[in-house]
XYZ file of C-alpha atoms in Angstrom:
529
model
C 64.811 16.334 45.338
C 65.854 15.060 41.903
C 68.662 12.516 42.310
C 70.684 14.204 39.564
C 71.196 17.181 41.885
C 72.243 15.200 44.956
C 75.922 15.961 44.407
C 75.255 19.703 44.126
C 72.542 20.401 46.695
C 73.585 19.532 50.230
C 76.006 16.688 49.483
C 79.097 18.427 48.228
C 82.238 19.175 50.173
C 81.891 19.402 53.895
C 80.742 22.871 54.918
C 81.706 23.701 58.456
C 79.124 26.486 58.600
C 76.227 24.480 57.200
C 74.517 24.153 60.544
C 74.315 27.893 61.030
C 73.994 29.257 57.497
C 70.813 31.248 56.800
C 67.991 29.468 55.037
C 65.746 31.130 52.422
C 62.934 33.096 53.963
C 59.478 32.094 52.810
C 56.791 34.005 54.581
C 53.280 35.230 54.087
C 52.450 38.914 53.996
C 48.955 40.333 54.079
C 48.001 42.181 50.912
C 44.451 43.342 50.147
C 43.147 42.180 46.784
C 39.904 43.614 45.372
C 37.066 41.329 44.475
C 36.685 40.205 40.899
C 33.605 42.341 40.467
C 35.491 45.510 41.308
C 38.830 44.653 39.665
C 40.051 47.305 37.302
C 40.236 46.372 33.670
C 43.725 46.313 32.144
C 44.574 49.370 30.123
C 46.764 49.523 27.076
C 50.113 51.229 27.322
C 50.495 54.365 25.267
C 53.439 54.581 22.872
C 56.314 56.575 24.257
C 58.719 58.821 22.344
C 62.420 58.008 22.523
C 64.495 59.257 25.418
C 65.399 62.948 25.114
C 68.727 64.222 23.973
C 70.116 67.691 24.476
C 68.093 70.908 24.134
C 69.536 74.056 22.613
C 70.758 76.636 25.098
C 72.989 79.447 23.899
C 73.947 80.698 27.373
C 77.284 79.555 28.815
C 76.959 77.407 31.916
C 79.085 78.638 34.796
C 78.439 75.672 37.076
C 78.468 71.976 36.323
C 76.145 69.604 38.122
C 77.607 66.143 38.646
C 75.793 62.935 39.474
C 78.326 60.663 41.114
C 78.213 56.875 41.256
C 76.474 56.918 44.628
C 73.685 59.000 43.127
C 74.500 62.211 45.006
C 74.714 65.509 43.158
C 77.552 67.958 43.634
C 78.082 71.347 42.026
C 81.454 72.920 41.304
C 82.195 76.422 40.133
C 83.557 76.617 36.627
C 86.012 79.251 35.380
C 85.145 81.464 32.449
C 85.484 79.659 29.114
C 88.768 79.884 27.247
C 88.027 82.096 24.275
C 91.478 81.830 22.658
C 89.939 79.388 20.230
C 86.525 80.621 19.138
C 84.210 77.687 18.564
C 80.733 78.034 17.110
C 78.531 77.556 20.177
C 75.272 75.734 19.931
C 73.554 73.497 22.404
C 72.803 69.938 21.581
C 70.623 67.738 21.595
C 65.615 56.191 25.156
C 64.526 52.946 26.081
C 64.048 49.502 26.602
C 66.003 46.343 26.133
C 64.978 42.019 26.704
C 64.455 41.329 22.850
C 66.103 41.845 19.451
C 65.018 45.475 19.248
C 64.823 47.828 22.174
C 61.510 49.628 22.158
C 60.448 52.999 23.491
C 60.663 53.497 27.228
C 57.753 52.019 29.084
C 56.686 51.663 32.687
C 56.913 47.913 32.113
C 59.954 45.662 32.215
C 62.658 47.060 29.917
C 63.805 45.107 26.881
C 67.556 44.518 26.780
C 69.033 43.404 23.505
C 70.704 40.151 24.422
C 68.376 38.543 26.927
C 66.442 36.829 24.188
C 67.488 34.602 21.361
C 70.137 35.958 19.083
C 72.458 38.662 20.252
C 75.565 40.012 18.604
C 78.120 37.265 18.612
C 77.323 35.522 21.900
C 75.523 32.317 21.005
C 74.723 30.976 24.426
C 71.642 28.972 23.784
C 67.938 29.443 23.981
C 66.811 31.458 26.959
C 63.539 29.635 27.417
C 64.315 26.144 26.221
C 67.676 24.846 27.370
C 70.872 25.666 29.204
C 72.798 28.794 28.330
C 76.354 28.206 27.195
C 79.173 30.289 28.545
C 80.422 32.652 25.848
C 83.844 31.826 24.444
C 86.482 34.338 23.377
C 87.020 34.299 19.634
C 90.336 34.745 17.866
C 89.573 38.344 16.916
C 88.227 39.385 20.308
C 90.144 41.924 22.337
C 91.215 40.597 25.763
C 91.915 43.020 28.612
C 94.373 41.082 30.756
C 94.480 43.907 33.302
C 90.781 43.683 34.086
C 89.858 42.461 37.573
C 86.172 41.529 37.458
C 85.669 40.214 40.999
C 84.936 42.777 43.690
C 87.077 41.226 46.399
C 85.935 43.523 49.198
C 82.409 42.107 48.856
C 83.615 38.525 49.201
C 84.313 38.609 52.918
C 82.444 36.073 55.045
C 82.795 38.149 58.229
C 79.515 39.982 57.627
C 81.064 43.340 56.667
C 79.834 43.041 53.064
C 76.353 41.804 53.856
C 74.168 44.873 54.307
C 73.759 48.054 52.237
C 70.873 50.071 50.731
C 69.171 48.145 47.931
C 65.876 48.338 46.048
C 64.567 44.801 46.551
C 62.106 43.292 44.119
C 59.663 43.166 47.028
C 60.075 46.919 47.536
C 59.052 47.466 43.925
C 55.892 45.350 44.022
C 54.837 46.595 47.468
C 54.492 50.088 45.976
C 51.995 48.904 43.360
C 48.421 50.087 44.011
C 45.931 47.455 45.158
C 44.456 45.648 42.188
C 47.504 46.009 39.915
C 48.930 42.586 40.851
C 47.742 39.105 41.793
C 49.466 36.324 43.748
C 51.442 34.161 41.319
C 50.342 30.927 43.016
C 47.401 31.471 45.359
C 44.872 33.195 43.105
C 42.605 35.878 44.575
C 43.631 35.614 48.227
C 45.015 38.083 50.738
C 48.221 36.086 51.342
C 51.311 36.728 49.200
C 54.373 34.506 49.481
C 57.777 36.184 49.801
C 61.102 34.456 49.135
C 64.755 35.480 49.380
C 67.378 34.801 46.699
C 71.124 34.322 47.214
C 73.486 36.199 44.878
C 77.133 35.241 44.163
C 78.771 37.640 46.654
C 78.626 37.510 50.440
C 75.945 40.190 50.419
C 72.414 40.187 51.706
C 69.803 38.140 49.884
C 67.203 39.876 47.760
C 63.545 39.682 48.776
C 60.839 39.026 46.171
C 57.060 38.849 46.471
C 55.579 36.073 44.343
C 53.175 38.285 42.432
C 52.172 38.712 38.817
C 50.926 41.923 37.191
C 47.395 42.081 35.817
C 48.716 44.074 32.858
C 51.067 41.868 30.870
C 53.883 44.419 30.450
C 54.297 45.138 34.166
C 57.197 44.029 36.355
C 57.114 40.244 36.895
C 59.048 39.194 40.001
C 58.925 35.507 39.059
C 60.551 36.230 35.676
C 63.205 38.279 37.466
C 63.875 35.371 39.833
C 64.088 32.746 37.072
C 66.341 34.795 34.782
C 68.605 35.729 37.707
C 69.060 32.098 38.736
C 69.806 31.254 35.106
C 72.457 33.988 34.861
C 74.139 32.954 38.123
C 74.213 29.270 37.152
C 75.566 30.148 33.682
C 78.295 32.627 34.543
C 79.407 31.984 38.131
C 79.768 28.215 38.538
C 82.235 25.702 37.094
C 81.013 24.284 33.778
C 80.404 20.741 35.041
C 78.034 22.044 37.740
C 76.526 24.726 35.531
C 75.614 22.321 32.732
C 73.818 19.952 35.088
C 71.917 22.701 36.898
C 70.785 24.194 33.587
C 69.529 20.920 32.124
C 66.476 21.582 29.949
C 64.346 18.973 31.705
C 65.688 18.844 35.276
C 67.569 22.110 35.832
C 66.645 24.798 38.321
C 65.190 27.348 35.824
C 63.118 24.576 34.224
C 61.742 23.440 37.578
C 60.925 27.003 38.594
C 59.113 27.631 35.315
C 57.201 24.348 35.484
C 56.122 24.889 39.096
C 54.963 28.390 38.190
C 52.899 27.072 35.279
C 51.389 24.376 37.515
C 50.764 26.822 40.391
C 52.892 24.575 42.628
C 54.368 26.928 45.227
C 55.913 24.112 47.300
C 58.065 22.914 44.375
C 58.987 26.501 43.526
C 60.158 27.151 47.088
C 62.060 23.855 47.157
C 63.972 24.771 43.993
C 64.826 28.200 45.454
C 66.043 26.525 48.666
C 68.305 24.179 46.694
C 69.612 27.017 44.528
C 70.451 29.186 47.552
C 72.306 26.310 49.219
C 74.324 25.634 46.074
C 75.342 29.270 45.562
C 76.264 29.807 49.206
C 78.333 26.620 49.366
C 80.048 27.389 46.024
C 81.018 30.809 47.326
C 82.386 29.592 50.673
C 84.350 26.811 48.953
C 85.865 29.334 46.524
C 84.607 27.958 43.205
C 82.678 31.137 42.313
C 85.756 33.282 43.029
C 87.843 31.035 40.773
C 85.403 31.485 37.876
C 85.297 35.264 38.296
C 89.074 35.556 38.604
C 89.413 33.953 35.172
C 86.901 36.390 33.656
C 88.461 39.352 31.803
C 85.225 40.831 30.492
C 81.689 40.719 31.807
C 79.630 38.819 29.172
C 76.957 40.865 27.431
C 74.136 38.610 28.620
C 75.194 39.120 32.221
C 75.584 42.866 31.633
C 72.028 43.021 30.320
C 70.653 41.042 33.273
C 72.248 43.381 35.809
C 71.326 46.582 33.957
C 67.801 45.269 33.447
C 67.451 44.981 37.225
C 68.761 48.516 37.702
C 66.485 50.008 35.037
C 63.267 48.327 36.120
C 63.749 49.467 39.720
C 64.612 53.089 38.932
C 63.491 54.244 35.486
C 60.419 52.142 34.686
C 58.301 53.360 37.636
C 58.882 56.997 36.616
C 59.336 56.807 32.858
C 56.288 59.038 32.300
C 58.415 62.115 33.022
C 60.292 61.498 29.753
C 57.205 61.718 27.562
C 57.013 65.472 27.110
C 60.073 65.898 24.911
C 59.874 66.438 21.153
C 61.203 63.317 19.421
C 63.603 63.161 16.468
C 65.289 66.542 16.833
C 68.715 67.908 17.754
C 67.665 67.300 21.336
C 65.855 63.966 21.208
C 66.504 60.768 19.320
C 66.494 57.014 19.838
C 68.759 54.692 21.770
C 71.751 52.580 20.814
C 71.045 49.000 21.850
C 73.392 47.051 24.099
C 74.719 44.616 21.428
C 75.663 47.591 19.246
C 77.356 49.337 22.183
C 79.276 46.151 22.983
C 80.469 46.038 19.371
C 81.612 49.671 19.653
C 83.561 48.860 22.813
C 85.274 45.958 21.063
C 86.168 47.849 17.882
C 87.528 50.844 19.789
C 89.395 48.538 22.223
C 87.807 50.110 25.271
C 89.257 48.511 28.397
C 89.700 48.982 32.130
C 92.487 51.533 31.629
C 90.372 53.677 29.251
C 88.232 56.771 29.741
C 84.820 56.621 28.029
C 82.575 59.623 27.339
C 78.964 59.580 26.099
C 77.970 63.043 24.847
C 74.203 62.978 25.226
C 73.864 60.175 27.755
C 70.089 60.293 28.399
C 69.211 58.167 31.424
C 72.766 56.791 31.531
C 72.359 53.332 29.997
C 75.473 53.331 27.793
C 77.636 54.864 30.529
C 76.639 52.101 32.950
C 77.193 49.443 30.283
C 80.698 50.712 29.520
C 81.628 50.723 33.219
C 80.212 47.252 33.855
C 81.238 45.449 30.682
C 84.741 46.858 30.232
C 85.661 48.382 33.610
C 86.392 51.737 31.943
C 86.215 55.048 33.801
C 82.914 56.199 32.308
C 81.411 59.669 31.889
C 78.158 60.951 30.461
C 76.662 64.397 29.967
C 72.978 65.158 29.445
C 71.084 68.444 29.328
C 67.457 67.371 29.843
C 66.654 67.669 33.584
C 64.162 64.790 33.740
C 66.524 62.395 31.995
C 69.287 63.495 34.386
C 67.006 62.792 37.348
C 66.460 59.210 36.193
C 70.149 58.832 35.368
C 70.918 59.800 38.969
C 68.515 57.132 40.220
C 70.273 54.516 38.079
C 73.688 55.700 39.276
C 72.521 55.205 42.863
C 71.197 51.653 42.376
C 73.992 50.524 40.033
C 76.813 50.045 42.596
C 74.470 48.168 44.961
C 73.519 45.767 42.162
C 77.168 45.220 41.257
C 77.907 44.415 44.912
C 75.128 41.804 44.920
C 76.667 40.142 41.867
C 80.212 40.498 43.248
C 81.469 42.487 40.241
C 83.754 45.541 40.304
C 82.705 48.029 37.584
C 84.575 51.084 36.407
C 83.737 54.398 38.028
C 80.617 56.237 36.813
C 80.335 60.028 36.520
C 77.195 61.699 35.137
C 77.104 65.430 34.400
C 74.130 67.685 33.760
C 74.669 70.462 31.255
C 75.154 71.511 27.637
C 78.115 69.663 26.197
C 78.894 72.597 23.909
C 79.430 74.909 26.867
C 80.433 72.971 29.969
C 83.768 73.680 31.599
C 83.943 70.371 33.493
C 83.451 68.488 30.241
C 86.415 70.350 28.759
C 88.623 68.890 31.465
C 87.394 65.393 30.565
C 87.686 65.653 26.759
C 91.516 65.713 26.681
C 91.572 62.503 28.778
C 88.904 60.591 26.842
C 90.014 57.524 24.853
C 86.583 56.764 23.344
C 83.879 59.390 22.724
C 80.368 58.397 21.657
C 78.045 60.881 19.929
C 74.652 59.795 18.638
C 74.397 62.584 16.062
C 71.825 60.825 13.892
C 69.424 63.790 13.983
C 71.885 66.658 14.457
C 71.743 69.516 11.964
C 74.899 70.443 9.994
C 75.608 73.468 12.206
C 75.719 71.383 15.370
C 77.880 68.705 13.755
C 80.347 71.381 12.641
C 80.390 72.884 16.144
C 81.340 69.491 17.528
C 84.350 69.243 15.193
C 85.759 72.389 16.812
C 85.181 70.838 20.214
C 87.125 67.767 19.102
C 90.235 69.892 18.573
C 90.760 69.397 22.322
C 90.842 65.591 22.240
C 94.166 63.778 22.439
C 95.979 62.051 19.607
C 94.640 58.547 18.986
C 91.272 59.176 20.669
C 88.389 57.406 18.926
C 85.149 59.276 18.182
C 82.144 57.103 17.348
C 79.180 58.706 15.578
C 76.114 57.798 13.513
C 76.959 60.456 10.914
C 80.377 61.131 9.414
C 81.864 64.378 10.719
C 84.371 64.559 7.843
C 81.769 63.944 5.109
C 84.319 63.822 2.327
C 87.893 62.990 1.337
C 90.996 64.994 2.122
C 92.151 66.936 -0.958
C 93.795 70.224 -1.871
C 90.519 72.105 -1.682
C 89.503 70.796 1.755
C 92.914 70.349 3.417
C 92.494 73.340 5.773
C 89.214 72.062 7.245
C 89.324 71.165 10.965
C 87.691 67.804 10.224
C 90.811 66.605 8.411
C 92.479 65.893 11.733
C 90.048 62.958 11.983
C 90.900 59.754 10.142
C 87.502 58.115 9.655
C 86.422 54.615 8.718
C 82.879 53.395 8.069
C 81.451 50.417 9.938
C 78.105 48.595 9.797
C 75.642 47.760 12.545
C 72.893 45.182 12.183
C 69.297 44.661 13.305
C 70.148 44.725 17.013
C 71.752 48.139 16.628
C 69.299 50.946 17.325
C 65.817 51.509 18.716
C 64.320 53.592 15.925
C 64.440 51.025 13.109
C 64.606 47.269 12.676
C 67.239 47.072 9.930
C 70.921 47.914 10.094
C 72.924 50.923 9.009
C 76.302 52.625 8.993
C 78.289 54.268 11.731
C 81.716 55.882 11.820
C 84.855 55.608 13.944
C 87.142 58.637 13.633
C 90.660 58.572 15.079
C 92.302 61.877 16.018
C 95.432 62.223 13.858
C 96.761 65.785 13.656
C 99.656 64.761 11.371
C 97.305 63.469 8.708
C 97.287 66.798 6.817
C 101.095 67.080 7.001
C 101.491 63.584 5.525
C 99.046 64.519 2.765
C 101.022 67.657 1.870
C 104.340 65.775 1.937
C 102.933 63.105 -0.354
C 101.717 65.753 -2.790
C 105.162 67.394 -2.804
C 106.791 64.053 -3.454
C 104.522 63.411 -6.436
C 105.200 66.855 -7.889
C 108.951 66.523 -7.452
């Protein structure tokens, strides 16, 4: 063991349970590997269209299908629509994430915006080269002092928080057909090493098989392990320990990467053993809880790491079912990337007391991000059945992942249906504080229909869109238009904003203000008088 880690690995404060605490499991499992002569040649991935949005359906929906946070689906009867206010009815209309620009959905590891160099506003160092720096709160940042990030019920050492259903990394690789992966260390042998990794909470450890995919864009357990250790060391330990353990020449992620490059499984296992001991001791001594209790917002890099794990275990293996939809229509468009979504949350002051609604939520990425990053009560509605199926899978894995990391997210509620004709949605709209609509490809008729729907939102609610619903200034000629109850300002997003182009663009934040027209008329009267 490197002497610089002596004070952190095994020689810290006395741990009364050290003699009985579980050690990392390293075992061999038998896995058939085809001979080189018969090995399948890698195939290139086909490009994938963006995740579907809503499809047009003129029929009113009398039942609403809900995907709850545990992934179960429940159906409730809906009363007949209120026709007192006649709204034009029209139905309405994903993925990637670990680089600057999220690409189209792929069976491979997703690409989340901030897990590589350069995200929006969180300069925490080079991912590959040196230690990450803990993000600092700037003067203009919104701080939610009511937010409680730590999930205290999963911090008990009595064993009650230790076991629950979870898709382990080993479960993911064990489903791969023979010949798709190779041992990361042993070459073409039948033995595959398996390790377990300790997370910050008092939960079970996660099992990983030390394999590597033959096709470069497949799931890489060793990358998952290294980036997870980096995130835990960065965000969950006191700075003096974190900085040492993330040293660019002696830190844990560096040693794991070097041992992987040198095919040195013994050194890799030793570094995992030391890491597990450090995390377990830091939790039992209370230092991890202290760090989390000071946290008022989950940093974007940590959000992306957790959501990356959810996505790759639920959506990536089945992403082919999203390929049949027509791209770039009312029903299907691209994805808003996580740095852009984080910027939206900040500018709309979304917090743990807020209600968030994504109208056209696809596989649920933005809904999960809002719940995890801000703690908001988060809703999404999607009409495409296949996207809803994958969203349900994410909603099922999401709470288990949060338990592993010891974080308490906001509640997640995913609905299936047409947002222009869904009775359950109409009970949510009046409560929503922030509403997101990616209307980039919507036709004028659908955009106008949405403005009638927004008559139901409460005063002060913020509506975020890619196209301006008002599309003009308030004047005598337009003063009776329904859109004039929205006070709109234009904002700018940059290169990490959306999946369908590499440069930036404009978006709009409209605030519901029903007295805006009255003030306009009073001002005109004053000028005339």
